[in-house]
Short mmCIF file of C-alpha atoms in Angstrom, two decimals:
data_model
loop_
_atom_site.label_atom_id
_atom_site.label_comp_id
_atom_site.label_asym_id
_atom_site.label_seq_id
_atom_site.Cartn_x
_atom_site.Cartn_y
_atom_site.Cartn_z
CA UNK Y 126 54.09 -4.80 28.55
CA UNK Y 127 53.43 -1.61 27.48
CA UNK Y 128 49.53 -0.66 25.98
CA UNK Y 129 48.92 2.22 24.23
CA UNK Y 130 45.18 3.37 25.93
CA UNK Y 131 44.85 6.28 23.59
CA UNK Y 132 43.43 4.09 20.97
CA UNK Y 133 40.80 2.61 23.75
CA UNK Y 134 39.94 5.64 25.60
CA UNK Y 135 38.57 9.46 24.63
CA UNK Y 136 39.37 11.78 26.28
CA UNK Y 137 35.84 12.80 26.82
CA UNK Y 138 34.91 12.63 30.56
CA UNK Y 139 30.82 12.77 30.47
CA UNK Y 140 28.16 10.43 30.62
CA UNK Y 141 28.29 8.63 27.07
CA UNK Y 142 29.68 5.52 25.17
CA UNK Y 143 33.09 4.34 24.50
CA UNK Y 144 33.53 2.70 21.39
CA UNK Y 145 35.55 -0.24 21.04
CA UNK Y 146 36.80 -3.12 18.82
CA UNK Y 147 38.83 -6.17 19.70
CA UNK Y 148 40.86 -4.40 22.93
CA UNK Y 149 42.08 -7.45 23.75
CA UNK Y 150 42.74 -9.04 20.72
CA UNK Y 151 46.19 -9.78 20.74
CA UNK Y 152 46.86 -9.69 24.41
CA UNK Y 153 47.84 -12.58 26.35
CA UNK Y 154 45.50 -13.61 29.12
CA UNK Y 155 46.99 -11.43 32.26
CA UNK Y 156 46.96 -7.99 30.47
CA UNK Y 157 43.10 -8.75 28.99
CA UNK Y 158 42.12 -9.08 32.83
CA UNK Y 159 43.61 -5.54 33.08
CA UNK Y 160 42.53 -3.92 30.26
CA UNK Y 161 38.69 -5.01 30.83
CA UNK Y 162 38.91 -3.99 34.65
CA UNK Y 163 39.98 -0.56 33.15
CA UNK Y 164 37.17 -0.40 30.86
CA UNK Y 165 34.95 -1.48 33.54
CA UNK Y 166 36.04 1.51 36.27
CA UNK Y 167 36.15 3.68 33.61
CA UNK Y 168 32.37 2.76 32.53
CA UNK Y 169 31.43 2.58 36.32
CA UNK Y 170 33.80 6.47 36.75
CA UNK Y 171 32.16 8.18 34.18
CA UNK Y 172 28.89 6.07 33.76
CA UNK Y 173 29.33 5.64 30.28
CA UNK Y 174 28.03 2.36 28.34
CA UNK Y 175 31.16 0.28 26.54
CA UNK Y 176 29.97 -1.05 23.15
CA UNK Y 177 32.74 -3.81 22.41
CA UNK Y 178 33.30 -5.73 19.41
CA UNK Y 179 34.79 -9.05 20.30
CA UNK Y 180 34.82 -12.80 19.21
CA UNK Y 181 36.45 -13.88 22.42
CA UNK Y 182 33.73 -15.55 23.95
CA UNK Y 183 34.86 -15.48 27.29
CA UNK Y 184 35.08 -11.40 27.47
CA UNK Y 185 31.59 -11.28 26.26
CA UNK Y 186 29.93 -13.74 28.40
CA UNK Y 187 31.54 -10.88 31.21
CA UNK Y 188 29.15 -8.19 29.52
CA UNK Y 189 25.68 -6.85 31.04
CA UNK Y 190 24.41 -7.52 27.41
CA UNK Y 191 24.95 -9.81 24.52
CA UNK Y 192 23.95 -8.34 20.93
CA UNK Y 193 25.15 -10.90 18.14
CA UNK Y 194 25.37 -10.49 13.77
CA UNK Y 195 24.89 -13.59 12.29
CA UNK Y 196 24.19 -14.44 8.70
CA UNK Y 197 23.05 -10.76 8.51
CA UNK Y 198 20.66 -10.74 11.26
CA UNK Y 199 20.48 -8.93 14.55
CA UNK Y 200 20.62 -11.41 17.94
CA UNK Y 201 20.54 -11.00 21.72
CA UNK Y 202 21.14 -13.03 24.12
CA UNK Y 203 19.19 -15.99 23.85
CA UNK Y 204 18.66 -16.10 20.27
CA UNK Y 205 15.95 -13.93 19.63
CA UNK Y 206 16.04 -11.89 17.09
CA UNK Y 207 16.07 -8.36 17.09
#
Protein backbone atom coordinates (compact mmCIF):
# COMPACT_ATOMS: atom_id res chain seq x y z
CA UNK A 1 0.00 0.00 0.00
CA UNK A 2 1.02 3.06 -1.15
CA UNK A 3 0.48 6.53 1.32
CA UNK A 4 0.77 9.69 0.06
CA UNK A 5 2.93 11.58 3.23
CA UNK A 6 2.76 14.92 1.55
CA UNK A 7 -0.62 15.52 2.97
CA UNK A 8 0.85 14.47 6.66
CA UNK A 9 4.15 16.04 6.59
CA UNK A 10 5.64 19.85 5.79
CA UNK A 11 8.32 20.17 4.56
CA UNK A 12 9.46 22.44 7.27
CA UNK A 13 12.41 20.90 9.22
CA UNK A 14 12.54 23.19 12.60
CA UNK A 15 11.37 22.92 15.93
CA UNK A 16 7.44 23.45 15.60
CA UNK A 17 4.04 21.57 15.24
CA UNK A 18 2.70 19.32 12.67
CA UNK A 19 -0.79 19.56 12.13
CA UNK A 20 -2.85 16.68 11.60
CA UNK A 21 -6.39 15.20 11.17
CA UNK A 22 -7.52 11.61 11.04
CA UNK A 23 -3.93 10.10 9.46
CA UNK A 24 -5.08 6.96 10.01
CA UNK A 25 -8.49 7.08 9.27
CA UNK A 26 -9.01 4.76 6.67
CA UNK A 27 -6.00 2.59 7.11
CA UNK A 28 -6.15 -0.88 8.12
CA UNK A 29 -4.45 -1.77 11.35
CA UNK A 30 -0.67 -2.68 10.03
CA UNK A 31 -0.10 0.60 8.02
CA UNK A 32 -1.63 2.86 11.22
CA UNK A 33 1.32 1.19 13.30
CA UNK A 34 3.54 2.68 10.55
CA UNK A 35 2.24 5.80 9.94
CA UNK A 36 2.18 6.78 13.85
CA UNK A 37 5.87 5.41 14.31
CA UNK A 38 6.63 7.94 11.46
CA UNK A 39 4.96 10.70 13.11
CA UNK A 40 6.55 9.76 16.25
CA UNK A 41 10.48 9.82 14.79
CA UNK A 42 9.60 12.60 12.98
CA UNK A 43 8.30 14.51 16.29
CA UNK A 44 11.29 12.95 18.25
CA UNK A 45 13.85 14.12 14.65
CA UNK A 46 12.82 17.47 14.55
CA UNK A 47 11.34 17.96 18.14
CA UNK A 48 8.25 19.22 16.96
CA UNK A 49 4.80 18.67 18.95
CA UNK A 50 2.03 16.53 16.68
CA UNK A 51 -1.46 17.98 17.30
CA UNK A 52 -3.76 15.03 15.96
CA UNK A 53 -7.33 14.96 15.46
CA UNK A 54 -8.59 11.47 15.91
CA UNK A 55 -11.68 9.46 17.22
CA UNK A 56 -9.76 6.23 17.24
CA UNK A 57 -9.41 5.74 20.73
CA UNK A 58 -6.71 3.49 20.70
CA UNK A 59 -4.18 6.05 18.77
CA UNK A 60 -4.98 8.58 21.34
CA UNK A 61 -4.64 6.69 24.44
CA UNK A 62 -0.74 6.35 22.62
CA UNK A 63 -0.46 10.30 22.99
CA UNK A 64 1.66 12.25 25.78
CA UNK A 65 -1.63 14.32 26.11
CA UNK A 66 -5.33 13.96 25.84
CA UNK A 67 -7.34 17.33 25.00
CA UNK A 68 -11.14 16.38 24.31
CA UNK A 69 -14.44 18.78 22.69
CA UNK A 70 -17.44 17.68 24.03
CA UNK A 71 -20.83 19.31 23.96
CA UNK A 72 -18.79 22.51 23.26
CA UNK A 73 -16.49 22.36 26.07
CA UNK A 74 -12.76 22.01 26.38
CA UNK A 75 -11.47 18.52 28.32
CA UNK A 76 -8.17 16.90 29.30
CA UNK A 77 -7.43 13.98 30.37
CA UNK A 78 -9.32 13.13 33.26
CA UNK A 79 -12.27 15.17 32.73
CA UNK A 80 -11.44 18.39 33.89
CA UNK A 81 -12.30 21.03 32.18
CA UNK A 82 -10.24 23.41 30.61
Amino acid sequence: MCILLKSLFSTYTEEGVQFTDEPTGNLDSKTTMEVMGVLKASSDKYHQTILMVTYNEAIAQTCDRIIRIEDGRVYERGGAWV
